[in-house]
mmCIF file of C-alpha atoms in Angstrom:
data_model
loop_
_atom_site.group_PDB
_atom_site.id
_atom_site.type_symbol
_atom_site.label_atom_id
_atom_site.label_comp_id
_atom_site.label_asym_id
_atom_site.label_seq_id
_atom_site.Cartn_x
_atom_site.Cartn_y
_atom_site.Cartn_z
ATOM 1 C CA MET A 915 -40.281 -25.455 -42.405
ATOM 2 C CA SER A 916 -37.107 -23.831 -41.231
ATOM 3 C CA ALA A 917 -35.748 -24.023 -37.756
ATOM 4 C CA LYS A 918 -34.652 -20.871 -36.137
ATOM 5 C CA ARG A 919 -31.415 -21.007 -34.195
ATOM 6 C CA LYS A 920 -31.429 -19.066 -30.949
ATOM 7 C CA THR A 921 -28.167 -17.557 -29.994
ATOM 8 C CA THR A 922 -27.379 -16.404 -26.513
ATOM 9 C CA THR A 923 -24.781 -13.843 -25.687
ATOM 10 C CA THR A 924 -22.917 -13.974 -22.420
ATOM 11 C CA GLN A 925 -21.759 -10.605 -21.110
ATOM 12 C CA VAL A 926 -18.300 -10.743 -19.501
ATOM 13 C CA HIS A 927 -17.442 -8.014 -16.996
ATOM 14 C CA GLN A 928 -13.807 -7.429 -16.373
ATOM 15 C CA GLU A 929 -12.948 -5.500 -13.198
ATOM 16 C CA ASN A 930 -9.788 -3.542 -12.872
ATOM 17 C CA THR A 931 -7.457 -4.118 -9.991
ATOM 18 C CA TYR A 932 -5.087 -1.621 -8.422
ATOM 19 C CA GLN A 933 -1.640 -2.230 -6.936
ATOM 20 C CA ARG A 934 -1.479 -1.586 -3.164
ATOM 21 C CA PHE A 935 1.684 -3.379 -2.007
ATOM 22 C CA ASP A 936 4.757 -4.320 -3.974
ATOM 23 C CA LEU A 937 6.453 -7.688 -3.580
ATOM 24 C CA GLY A 938 9.041 -6.453 -1.037
ATOM 25 C CA GLN A 939 6.281 -5.097 1.184
ATOM 26 C CA ARG A 940 4.404 -8.345 1.068
ATOM 27 C CA TRP A 941 7.411 -10.350 1.957
ATOM 28 C CA GLU A 942 8.068 -7.996 4.926
ATOM 29 C CA HIS A 943 4.544 -8.619 6.208
ATOM 30 C CA ILE A 944 4.883 -12.329 5.915
ATOM 31 C CA ILE A 945 8.204 -12.249 7.839
ATOM 32 C CA LEU A 946 6.612 -9.921 10.415
ATOM 33 C CA ILE A 947 3.678 -12.340 10.916
ATOM 34 C CA LEU A 948 5.890 -15.439 11.252
ATOM 35 C CA SER A 949 8.548 -13.972 13.536
ATOM 36 C CA ALA A 950 5.990 -12.154 15.743
ATOM 37 C CA THR A 951 3.959 -15.329 16.119
ATOM 38 C CA VAL A 952 7.012 -17.341 17.164
ATOM 39 C CA LEU A 953 8.026 -14.655 19.650
ATOM 40 C CA LEU A 954 4.558 -14.619 21.176
ATOM 41 C CA LEU A 955 4.310 -18.448 21.451
ATOM 42 C CA THR A 956 7.741 -18.710 22.954
ATOM 43 C CA GLY A 957 7.536 -15.556 25.156
ATOM 44 C CA LEU A 958 4.207 -16.212 26.853
ATOM 45 C CA PRO A 959 5.293 -19.445 28.576
ATOM 46 C CA GLN A 960 8.322 -17.656 30.065
ATOM 47 C CA LYS A 961 6.146 -14.785 31.324
ATOM 48 C CA TYR A 962 3.488 -16.930 32.983
ATOM 49 C CA ARG A 963 5.687 -19.478 34.627
ATOM 50 C CA ASP A 964 3.210 -20.063 37.501
ATOM 51 C CA PHE A 965 0.610 -21.541 35.138
ATOM 52 C CA SER A 966 0.415 -25.312 34.795
ATOM 53 C CA TRP A 967 0.525 -25.299 31.014
ATOM 54 C CA SER A 968 3.705 -23.257 31.194
ATOM 55 C CA GLN A 969 5.311 -25.569 33.784
ATOM 56 C CA ASP A 970 4.440 -28.570 31.700
ATOM 57 C CA LEU A 971 6.080 -26.968 28.619
ATOM 58 C CA LEU A 972 9.139 -25.788 30.540
ATOM 59 C CA SER A 973 9.472 -28.804 32.753
ATOM 60 C CA THR A 974 13.208 -29.257 32.267
ATOM 61 C CA PRO A 975 16.207 -26.928 31.819
ATOM 62 C CA GLU A 976 16.715 -28.294 28.310
ATOM 63 C CA ARG A 977 13.199 -27.366 27.281
ATOM 64 C CA LEU A 978 13.577 -23.905 28.717
ATOM 65 C CA GLU A 979 16.902 -23.395 26.853
ATOM 66 C CA LEU A 980 15.326 -24.594 23.584
ATOM 67 C CA ILE A 981 12.394 -22.160 23.945
ATOM 68 C CA ARG A 982 14.790 -19.320 24.750
ATOM 69 C CA GLN A 983 16.933 -20.183 21.682
ATOM 70 C CA ILE A 984 13.888 -20.196 19.331
ATOM 71 C CA HIS A 985 12.735 -16.900 20.929
ATOM 72 C CA HIS A 986 16.153 -15.329 20.339
ATOM 73 C CA ILE A 987 16.311 -16.582 16.619
ATOM 74 C CA ALA A 988 12.860 -15.116 15.952
ATOM 75 C CA ALA A 989 13.946 -11.803 17.756
ATOM 76 C CA ILE A 990 17.016 -11.623 15.362
ATOM 77 C CA VAL A 991 14.817 -12.173 12.293
ATOM 78 C CA LEU A 992 12.410 -9.510 13.405
ATOM 79 C CA ALA A 993 15.200 -7.049 14.155
ATOM 80 C CA LEU A 994 16.743 -7.646 10.787
ATOM 81 C CA GLU A 995 13.403 -7.094 9.100
ATOM 82 C CA ALA A 996 12.891 -3.837 11.033
ATOM 83 C CA LEU A 997 16.388 -2.654 10.023
ATOM 84 C CA TYR A 998 15.539 -3.357 6.385
ATOM 85 C CA HIS A 999 12.285 -1.527 6.752
ATOM 86 C CA LEU A 1000 13.985 1.559 8.207
ATOM 87 C CA GLY A 1001 16.861 1.423 5.806
ATOM 88 C CA ARG A 1002 14.517 1.262 2.847
ATOM 89 C CA ALA A 1003 12.535 4.197 4.249
ATOM 90 C CA ILE A 1004 15.699 6.273 4.724
ATOM 91 C CA TYR A 1005 16.967 5.485 1.244
ATOM 92 C CA LEU A 1006 13.588 6.459 -0.362
ATOM 93 C CA MET A 1007 13.545 9.712 1.769
ATOM 94 C CA ALA A 1008 17.117 10.541 0.589
ATOM 95 C CA ARG A 1009 15.937 10.141 -2.972
ATOM 96 C CA ARG A 1010 12.671 12.026 -2.309
ATOM 97 C CA LYS A 1011 10.669 8.999 -3.287
ATOM 98 C CA LEU A 1012 8.964 8.117 -0.058
ATOM 99 C CA PRO A 1013 5.207 8.682 -0.248
ATOM 100 C CA GLY A 1014 3.709 10.348 2.790
ATOM 101 C CA ASP A 1015 0.525 8.305 2.785
ATOM 102 C CA MET A 1016 1.263 6.511 6.067
ATOM 103 C CA PHE A 1017 2.188 9.697 8.055
ATOM 104 C CA PRO A 1018 -0.613 11.032 10.316
ATOM 105 C CA THR A 1019 -2.274 14.222 9.234
ATOM 106 C CA TRP A 1020 -5.060 16.506 10.617
ATOM 107 C CA GLN A 1021 -7.361 14.903 8.144
ATOM 108 C CA ASP A 1022 -7.086 11.561 10.039
ATOM 109 C CA VAL A 1023 -8.432 13.374 13.122
ATOM 110 C CA LEU A 1024 -11.328 14.639 11.137
ATOM 111 C CA ASP A 1025 -11.955 11.250 9.566
ATOM 112 C CA ALA A 1026 -11.956 9.630 13.035
ATOM 113 C CA GLY A 1027 -14.524 12.149 14.253
ATOM 114 C CA GLN A 1028 -16.710 11.589 11.192
ATOM 115 C CA MET A 1029 -16.426 7.845 11.709
ATOM 116 C CA LEU A 1030 -17.635 8.212 15.326
ATOM 117 C CA GLN A 1031 -20.526 10.248 14.106
ATOM 118 C CA TYR A 1032 -21.391 7.565 11.516
ATOM 119 C CA LEU A 1033 -21.258 4.764 14.250
ATOM 120 C CA PHE A 1034 -23.543 6.871 16.438
ATOM 121 C CA PHE A 1035 -26.052 7.439 13.583
ATOM 122 C CA LEU A 1036 -25.222 11.132 13.475
ATOM 123 C CA ARG A 1037 -23.974 10.793 9.918
ATOM 124 C CA LYS A 1038 -25.412 8.885 6.960
ATOM 125 C CA GLU A 1039 -22.154 7.977 5.187
ATOM 126 C CA LYS A 1040 -18.756 6.947 6.207
ATOM 127 C CA PRO A 1041 -15.827 9.335 5.560
ATOM 128 C CA ARG A 1042 -13.929 8.840 2.293
ATOM 129 C CA PHE A 1043 -10.335 7.664 2.718
ATOM 130 C CA GLY A 1044 -7.157 7.890 0.769
ATOM 131 C CA LYS A 1045 -4.573 5.099 0.332
ATOM 132 C CA TYR A 1046 -4.487 4.436 4.121
ATOM 133 C CA ASN A 1047 -7.248 5.309 6.557
ATOM 134 C CA PHE A 1048 -6.743 6.527 10.120
ATOM 135 C CA GLU A 1049 -7.339 2.929 11.535
ATOM 136 C CA GLN A 1050 -4.512 1.508 9.333
ATOM 137 C CA LYS A 1051 -2.144 4.341 10.444
ATOM 138 C CA VAL A 1052 -2.921 3.730 14.097
ATOM 139 C CA THR A 1053 -2.097 0.041 13.586
ATOM 140 C CA TYR A 1054 1.163 0.767 11.776
ATOM 141 C CA TRP A 1055 2.532 3.425 14.213
ATOM 142 C CA PHE A 1056 1.302 1.493 17.347
ATOM 143 C CA LEU A 1057 3.166 -1.659 16.164
ATOM 144 C CA PHE A 1058 6.185 0.348 15.033
ATOM 145 C CA PHE A 1059 6.751 1.939 18.444
ATOM 146 C CA GLY A 1060 5.620 -1.249 20.286
ATOM 147 C CA PHE A 1061 8.145 -3.441 18.508
ATOM 148 C CA LEU A 1062 10.782 -0.816 19.055
ATOM 149 C CA MET A 1063 10.186 -0.868 22.821
ATOM 150 C CA MET A 1064 10.129 -4.607 22.858
ATOM 151 C CA GLY A 1065 13.327 -4.869 20.688
ATOM 152 C CA VAL A 1066 15.319 -2.504 22.974
ATOM 153 C CA SER A 1067 14.078 -4.087 26.203
ATOM 154 C CA GLY A 1068 14.558 -7.596 24.818
ATOM 155 C CA PHE A 1069 18.244 -7.047 23.947
ATOM 156 C CA ILE A 1070 18.792 -5.530 27.465
ATOM 157 C CA ILE A 1071 17.316 -8.716 28.994
ATOM 158 C CA TRP A 1072 19.401 -10.873 26.634
ATOM 159 C CA PHE A 1073 22.717 -9.128 27.357
ATOM 160 C CA PRO A 1074 22.352 -7.654 30.886
ATOM 161 C CA GLU A 1075 26.106 -7.730 31.546
ATOM 162 C CA PHE A 1076 26.883 -5.532 28.585
ATOM 163 C CA PHE A 1077 24.235 -2.947 29.151
ATOM 164 C CA THR A 1078 24.857 -2.646 32.877
ATOM 165 C CA LYS A 1079 28.389 -1.524 32.122
ATOM 166 C CA PHE A 1080 27.049 1.931 31.255
ATOM 167 C CA LEU A 1081 23.489 1.794 32.595
ATOM 168 C CA PRO A 1082 22.262 1.391 36.181
ATOM 169 C CA GLY A 1083 21.378 -2.104 37.286
ATOM 170 C CA GLY A 1084 17.687 -1.233 37.716
ATOM 171 C CA VAL A 1085 17.359 -1.074 33.958
ATOM 172 C CA VAL A 1086 17.194 -4.907 33.724
ATOM 173 C CA PRO A 1087 14.053 -5.441 35.817
ATOM 174 C CA ALA A 1088 12.561 -2.415 34.132
ATOM 175 C CA ALA A 1089 13.286 -3.890 30.776
ATOM 176 C CA LYS A 1090 11.682 -7.139 31.818
ATOM 177 C CA LEU A 1091 8.496 -5.317 32.866
ATOM 178 C CA MET A 1092 8.387 -3.270 29.745
ATOM 179 C CA HIS A 1093 9.054 -6.233 27.449
ATOM 180 C CA SER A 1094 6.518 -8.605 28.906
ATOM 181 C CA THR A 1095 3.795 -5.950 29.342
ATOM 182 C CA GLU A 1096 4.163 -4.465 25.805
ATOM 183 C CA SER A 1097 4.141 -7.958 24.266
ATOM 184 C CA VAL A 1098 0.822 -8.737 25.878
ATOM 185 C CA VAL A 1099 -0.646 -5.354 24.892
ATOM 186 C CA ALA A 1100 0.596 -5.829 21.320
ATOM 187 C CA ALA A 1101 -0.937 -9.280 21.092
ATOM 188 C CA ILE A 1102 -4.334 -8.070 22.345
ATOM 189 C CA PHE A 1103 -4.162 -5.097 19.979
ATOM 190 C CA ILE A 1104 -3.375 -7.308 16.954
ATOM 191 C CA LEU A 1105 -6.010 -9.965 17.795
ATOM 192 C CA ILE A 1106 -8.801 -7.521 18.548
ATOM 193 C CA TRP A 1107 -8.146 -4.428 16.513
ATOM 194 C CA HIS A 1108 -6.103 -5.505 13.470
ATOM 195 C CA VAL A 1109 -7.638 -8.920 12.883
ATOM 196 C CA TYR A 1110 -11.192 -7.475 13.136
ATOM 197 C CA HIS A 1111 -10.611 -4.705 10.610
ATOM 198 C CA VAL A 1112 -8.662 -7.047 8.203
ATOM 199 C CA HIS A 1113 -10.621 -10.278 8.399
ATOM 200 C CA PHE A 1114 -13.996 -9.665 10.082
ATOM 201 C CA GLU A 1115 -15.100 -6.267 8.820
ATOM 202 C CA ARG A 1116 -14.032 -7.482 5.377
ATOM 203 C CA LEU A 1117 -11.678 -10.126 4.047
ATOM 204 C CA ASN A 1118 -8.722 -7.996 2.905
ATOM 205 C CA LEU A 1119 -5.972 -10.153 1.318
ATOM 206 C CA SER A 1120 -4.197 -7.315 -0.482
ATOM 207 C CA ILE A 1121 -1.079 -7.722 1.749
ATOM 208 C CA PHE A 1122 -0.720 -11.176 0.240
ATOM 209 C CA THR A 1123 -1.978 -10.554 -3.390
ATOM 210 C CA GLY A 1124 -0.648 -6.983 -3.613
ATOM 211 C CA ARG A 1125 -3.760 -5.716 -5.239
ATOM 212 C CA LEU A 1126 -7.347 -4.489 -4.514
ATOM 213 C CA SER A 1127 -10.384 -4.771 -6.765
ATOM 214 C CA GLU A 1128 -12.049 -1.697 -8.261
ATOM 215 C CA LYS A 1129 -15.028 -2.258 -6.039
ATOM 216 C CA GLU A 1130 -12.877 -2.284 -2.894
ATOM 217 C CA MET A 1131 -11.029 0.804 -4.014
ATOM 218 C CA ARG A 1132 -14.284 2.733 -4.556
ATOM 219 C CA GLU A 1133 -15.744 1.562 -1.300
ATOM 220 C CA PHE A 1134 -12.785 1.779 1.118
ATOM 221 C CA HIS A 1135 -10.237 4.077 -0.649
ATOM 222 C CA ALA A 1136 -12.382 6.460 -2.655
ATOM 223 C CA LYS A 1137 -9.934 9.343 -2.604
ATOM 224 C CA GLU A 1138 -7.028 7.159 -3.762
ATOM 225 C CA TYR A 1139 -9.250 5.626 -6.412
ATOM 226 C CA GLU A 1140 -10.118 9.054 -7.801
ATOM 227 C CA ARG A 1141 -6.520 10.163 -7.654
ATOM 228 C CA LEU A 1142 -5.223 7.088 -9.520
ATOM 229 C CA ASN A 1143 -7.883 7.526 -12.217
ATOM 230 C CA ARG A 1144 -7.077 11.208 -12.632
ATOM 231 C CA ALA A 1145 -3.434 10.420 -12.993
ATOM 232 C CA ALA A 1146 -4.195 7.587 -15.527
ATOM 233 C CA ALA A 1147 -6.449 9.916 -17.548
ATOM 234 C CA LYS A 1148 -3.792 12.676 -17.566
ATOM 235 C CA ASN A 1149 -1.018 10.249 -18.701
ATOM 236 C CA ALA A 1150 -3.201 8.463 -21.278
ATOM 237 C CA GLN A 1151 -2.327 9.018 -24.946
ATOM 238 C CA PRO A 1152 -4.968 10.649 -27.223
ATOM 239 C CA GLY A 1153 -7.384 7.925 -28.381
ATOM 240 C CA GLU A 1154 -6.506 5.558 -25.574
ATOM 241 C CA ARG A 1155 -8.701 4.700 -22.619
ATOM 242 C CA PRO A 1156 -7.162 5.366 -19.192
#
């Protein structure tokens, strides 16, 4: 009597990943998160001085000076990061190597309209997006101009004697109002809009890992997924799989 050996075969499925952010972009985002967080935590106590928690934190002139110094250091870090970001963009534009994926187009308006139709059950499927959808472009450009406004107004507040040499004195209180108001608006926007779309709608860690899975590309960036596959198929050598 012979014993039959049963063999089992385990099927392994390997999923492709697609690069979304390079190492420099990921470091930029980390620096942005850290510096913006420090600015927010040190700026809010100075804005809301009438609240008890702020008075406890800034109970002595030494504490106030320390908070301001930390705020200024974080502002310098963020300003340097912004200058690097702009400098890199200008360099790439000069070499005609800057992709236009993040610039708004008429298609973004159409996509926003189709998304509203989907949310109100007037459309069965979500619109198909490229590398960046309209929500991500809104986030980028809102923060871009928001940080620009906060940066300009912040340096006016920091060096009022210098700026009032060639600007009217009323620019200082106007800068204080602009700086504090825009910081609160930006914080609310990030916590509600950006965090929801990145962490609650789906857990998107591509800004840290640099890559998206094939499933995520098909679901959230279908047009970019198809474009990359067409390019890979076109560049593949005969007999090779793209």
